[in-house]
XYZ file of C-alpha atoms in Angstrom:
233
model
C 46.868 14.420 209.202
C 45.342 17.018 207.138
C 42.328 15.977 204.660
C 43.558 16.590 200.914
C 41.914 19.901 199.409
C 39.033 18.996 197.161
C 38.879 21.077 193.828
C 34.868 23.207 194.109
C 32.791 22.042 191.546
C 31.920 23.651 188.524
C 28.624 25.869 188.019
C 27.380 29.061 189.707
C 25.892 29.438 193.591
C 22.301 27.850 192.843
C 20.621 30.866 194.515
C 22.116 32.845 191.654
C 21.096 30.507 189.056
C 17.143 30.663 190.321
C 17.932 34.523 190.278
C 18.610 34.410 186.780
C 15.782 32.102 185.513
C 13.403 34.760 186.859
C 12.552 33.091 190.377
C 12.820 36.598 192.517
C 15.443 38.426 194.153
C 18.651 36.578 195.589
C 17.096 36.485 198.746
C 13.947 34.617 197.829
C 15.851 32.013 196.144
C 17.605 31.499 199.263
C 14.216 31.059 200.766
C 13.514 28.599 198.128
C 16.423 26.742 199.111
C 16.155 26.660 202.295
C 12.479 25.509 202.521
C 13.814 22.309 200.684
C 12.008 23.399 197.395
C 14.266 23.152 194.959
C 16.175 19.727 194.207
C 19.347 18.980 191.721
C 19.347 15.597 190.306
C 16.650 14.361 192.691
C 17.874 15.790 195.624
C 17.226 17.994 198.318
C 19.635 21.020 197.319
C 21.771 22.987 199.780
C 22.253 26.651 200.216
C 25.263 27.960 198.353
C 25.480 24.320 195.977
C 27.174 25.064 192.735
C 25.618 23.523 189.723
C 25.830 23.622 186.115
C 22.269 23.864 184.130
C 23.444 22.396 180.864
C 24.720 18.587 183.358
C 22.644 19.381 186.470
C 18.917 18.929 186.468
C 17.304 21.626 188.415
C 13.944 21.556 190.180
C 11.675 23.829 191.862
C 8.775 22.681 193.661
C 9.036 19.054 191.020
C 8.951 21.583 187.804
C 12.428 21.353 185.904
C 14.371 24.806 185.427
C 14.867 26.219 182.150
C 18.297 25.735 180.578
C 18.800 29.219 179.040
C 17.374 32.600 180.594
C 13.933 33.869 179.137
C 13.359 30.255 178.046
C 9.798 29.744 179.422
C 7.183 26.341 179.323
C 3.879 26.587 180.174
C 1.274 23.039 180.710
C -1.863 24.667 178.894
C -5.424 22.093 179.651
C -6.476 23.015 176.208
C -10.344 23.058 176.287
C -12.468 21.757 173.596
C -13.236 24.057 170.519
C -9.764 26.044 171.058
C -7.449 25.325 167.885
C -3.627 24.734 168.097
C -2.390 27.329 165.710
C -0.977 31.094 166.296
C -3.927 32.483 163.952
C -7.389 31.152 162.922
C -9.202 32.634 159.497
C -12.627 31.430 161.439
C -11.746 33.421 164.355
C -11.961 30.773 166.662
C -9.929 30.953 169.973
C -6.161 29.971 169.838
C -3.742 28.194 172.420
C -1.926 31.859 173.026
C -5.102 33.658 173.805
C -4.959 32.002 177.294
C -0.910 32.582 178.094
C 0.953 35.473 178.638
C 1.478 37.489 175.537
C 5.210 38.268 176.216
C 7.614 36.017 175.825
C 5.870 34.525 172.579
C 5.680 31.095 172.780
C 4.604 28.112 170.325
C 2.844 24.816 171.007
C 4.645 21.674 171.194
C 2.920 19.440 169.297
C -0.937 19.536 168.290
C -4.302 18.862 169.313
C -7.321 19.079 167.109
C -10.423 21.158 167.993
C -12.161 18.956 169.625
C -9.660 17.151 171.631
C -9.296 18.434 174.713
C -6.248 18.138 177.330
C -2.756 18.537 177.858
C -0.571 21.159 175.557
C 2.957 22.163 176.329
C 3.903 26.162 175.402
C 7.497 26.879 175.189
C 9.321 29.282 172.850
C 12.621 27.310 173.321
C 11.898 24.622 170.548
C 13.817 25.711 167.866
C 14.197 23.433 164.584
C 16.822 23.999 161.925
C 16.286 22.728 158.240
C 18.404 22.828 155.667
C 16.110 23.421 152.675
C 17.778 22.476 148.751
C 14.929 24.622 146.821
C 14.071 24.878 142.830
C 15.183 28.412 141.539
C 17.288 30.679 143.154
C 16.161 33.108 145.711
C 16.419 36.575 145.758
C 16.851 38.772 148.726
C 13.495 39.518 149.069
C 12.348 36.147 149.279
C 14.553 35.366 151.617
C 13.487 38.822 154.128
C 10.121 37.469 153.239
C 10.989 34.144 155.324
C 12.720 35.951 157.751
C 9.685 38.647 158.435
C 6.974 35.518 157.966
C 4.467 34.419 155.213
C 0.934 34.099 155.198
C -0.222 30.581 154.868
C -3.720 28.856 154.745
C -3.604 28.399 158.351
C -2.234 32.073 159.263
C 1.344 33.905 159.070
C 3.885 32.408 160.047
C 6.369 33.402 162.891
C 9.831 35.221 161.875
C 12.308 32.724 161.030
C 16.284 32.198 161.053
C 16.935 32.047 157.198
C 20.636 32.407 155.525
C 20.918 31.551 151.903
C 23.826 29.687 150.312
C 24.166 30.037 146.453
C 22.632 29.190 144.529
C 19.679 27.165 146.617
C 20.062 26.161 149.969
C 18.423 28.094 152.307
C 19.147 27.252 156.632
C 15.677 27.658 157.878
C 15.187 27.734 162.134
C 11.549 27.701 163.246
C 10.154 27.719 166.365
C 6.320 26.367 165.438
C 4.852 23.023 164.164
C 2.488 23.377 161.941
C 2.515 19.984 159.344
C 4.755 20.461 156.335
C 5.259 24.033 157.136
C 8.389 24.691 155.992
C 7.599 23.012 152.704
C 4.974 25.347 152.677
C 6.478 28.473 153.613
C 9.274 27.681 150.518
C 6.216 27.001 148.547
C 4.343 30.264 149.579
C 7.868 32.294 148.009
C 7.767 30.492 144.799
C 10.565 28.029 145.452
C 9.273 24.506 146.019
C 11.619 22.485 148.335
C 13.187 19.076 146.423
C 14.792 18.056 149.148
C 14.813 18.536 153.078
C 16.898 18.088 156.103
C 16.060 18.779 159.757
C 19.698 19.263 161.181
C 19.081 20.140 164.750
C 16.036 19.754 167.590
C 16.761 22.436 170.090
C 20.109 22.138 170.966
C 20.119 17.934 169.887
C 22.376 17.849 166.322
C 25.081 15.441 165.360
C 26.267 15.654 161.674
C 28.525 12.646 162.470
C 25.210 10.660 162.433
C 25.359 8.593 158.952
C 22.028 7.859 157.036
C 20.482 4.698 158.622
C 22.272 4.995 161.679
C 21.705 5.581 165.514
C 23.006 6.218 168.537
C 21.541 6.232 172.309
C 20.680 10.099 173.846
C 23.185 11.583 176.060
C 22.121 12.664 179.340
C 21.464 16.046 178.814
C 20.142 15.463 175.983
C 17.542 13.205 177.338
C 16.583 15.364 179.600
C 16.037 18.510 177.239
C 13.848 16.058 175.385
C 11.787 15.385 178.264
C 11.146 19.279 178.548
C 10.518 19.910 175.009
C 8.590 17.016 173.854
C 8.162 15.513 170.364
C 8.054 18.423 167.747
C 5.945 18.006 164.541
C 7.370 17.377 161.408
C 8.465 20.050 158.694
């Protein structure tokens, strides 16, 4: 009796997935594989396994794979005197002297001056406000936003900014700096009265009432425990 034809699963060949996330040529990934390197989902992976990167958790060599392509995280041992900000007015060293200058990435997070230790880099932490502001903005505040504003602790990163007339303004960021988009709005002239953080990466749910909660999916547990805790607005 013949065995009933099992449907493939879903994903791409997990050679070509490494491929794409920057691990070398096909070939090398297959070398990857085969030297029982990379796991999915806590297991030893197979040559030629199809997996999907948004339900599958990916490993290589215990170090999770990044979701999207370009999406990079570095583990920076910040060391004492180095501050975590993208500029410094007292010239001090910064977290991003130390990493690669291309992709730009932000820090997760913050550690003070002195504190030494553990800092995670990524630029993959993007958070999405939804700003109501007093006056209305013109264009040019808005491209200001957009093209980044300079700040007590530095200038700020481009931002995502759309404006909806009159006064709400959809602000992404990628860094953490306390209060800063407060402060950015502030910095154009047009003081925020109130503020929403809508999304965490790719974590939103505008079914989620006021007071409310609701347990993590899966996935979205697990892009959590890549991104860690970002800072407030």
């Amino acid at each position: 009796m013949s065995q009933p034809h099992l449907p493939e699963p879903n994903g791409d060949r997990l050679q070509k997935v490494l491929a794409q996330r920057g691990l070398g040529s096909r070939r090398h990934c297959e070398e990857l594989i085969a030297d029982g390197r990379v796991t999915v989902n806590g297991e030893v992976a197979t040559l030629g396994r199809r997996v999907d990167v948004l339900v599958d958790l990916v490993e290589v060599d215990g170090t999770p794979l990044a979701v999207r392509p370009g999406l990079v995280y570095y583990l920076f041992n910040k060391p004492r005197g180095v501050v975590t900000t993208l500029a410094d007015p007292q010239r001090r060293q910064i977290v991003t002297d130390f990493v690669p200058t291309e992709p730009r990435v932000f820090p997760v997070g913050r550690l003070d001056a002195d504190t030494e230790g553990l800092l995670l880099l990524t630029n993959g932490v993007e958070k999405e406000y939804l700003a109501e502001v007093a006056g209305r903005p013109s264009a040019a505040a808005v491209r200001q936003l957009r093209e980044g504003v300079e700040l007590e602790d530095g200038m700020t990163a481009p931002a995502k900014v759309a404006l909806s007339p009159p006064n709400l303004l959809r602000i992404t960021i990628h860094e953490g700096r306390n209060r800063q988009v407060r402060r950015m709005c502030e910095a154009i002239g047009h003081p925020v009265r109130r503020l929403v953080r809508v999304r965490i990466g790719s974590i939103t749910d505008r079914r989620l009432k006021p007071g409310t909660w609701r347990e993590l999916t899966l996935a979205e547990v697990r892009a959590l425990e890549s991104l860690g805790a970002p800072d407030d607005g």
